[in-house]
């Protein structure tokens, strides 16, 4: 997908593919071929986490060389990181949790964002602030599909990208829920394949992950 994402909502991020790869880049030289493999496999939304010194340069490299990718930044924790990520070319932002200061910065960034939640009170607080699209993290540890299914009744207006402990065996159950747009995960990026530069294998795993839309049934 090459068209710009609207700035008012994170919903397009949730709808790009059933899985958002959560990428940790240690070597910037891996960023572009890795992104190309993911896009070729059908996963255009790529979350590069700010867990390594190479993260911002990786975002910058992907944004510049792989225009068909929708590259975003994950593990965003501070307003300063919001500014740095957008300047590097991030087209969406993801945080594991949120504060009012961080939420204000993300809202003012001009790009879609997914603030992290793990409790009902956090979901209600974001809805009160006009945010309807959220990251559910850490998904498995925070109650998994049973928890999200319980939220769908009283809070149907909230939509989620669950991330944390999800793999190809559990993703379809998440994707079958009416309040889940996509899931985040890294199983299509095995460390040995990245180290070896086996981009063909990563593309194959990405293609299998993209096919989970059919397995999930209701992922929009």
Coordinates of C-alpha atoms in Angstrom, one line a residue, residues 136 139-140 143-151 170-177 179-180:
X136 CA -3.7 -5.0 23.5
X139 CA -2.0 -10.2 25.0
X140 CA -1.5 -13.7 26.2
X143 CA -6.0 -12.6 29.4
X144 CA -5.8 -13.5 25.7
X145 CA -8.8 -14.1 23.6
X146 CA -11.1 -14.7 26.6
X147 CA -10.4 -11.2 27.9
X148 CA -10.9 -9.6 24.5
X149 CA -14.1 -11.5 23.9
X150 CA -15.4 -10.3 27.2
X151 CA -14.7 -6.7 26.2
X170 CA -3.1 -18.9 18.3
X171 CA -3.4 -16.0 15.8
X172 CA -6.6 -17.4 14.0
X173 CA -8.6 -17.4 17.3
X174 CA -7.7 -13.8 17.9
X175 CA -8.5 -12.9 14.3
X176 CA -12.0 -14.5 14.7
X177 CA -13.0 -11.9 17.3
X179 CA -13.1 -6.4 18.0
X180 CA -9.7 -7.6 16.6

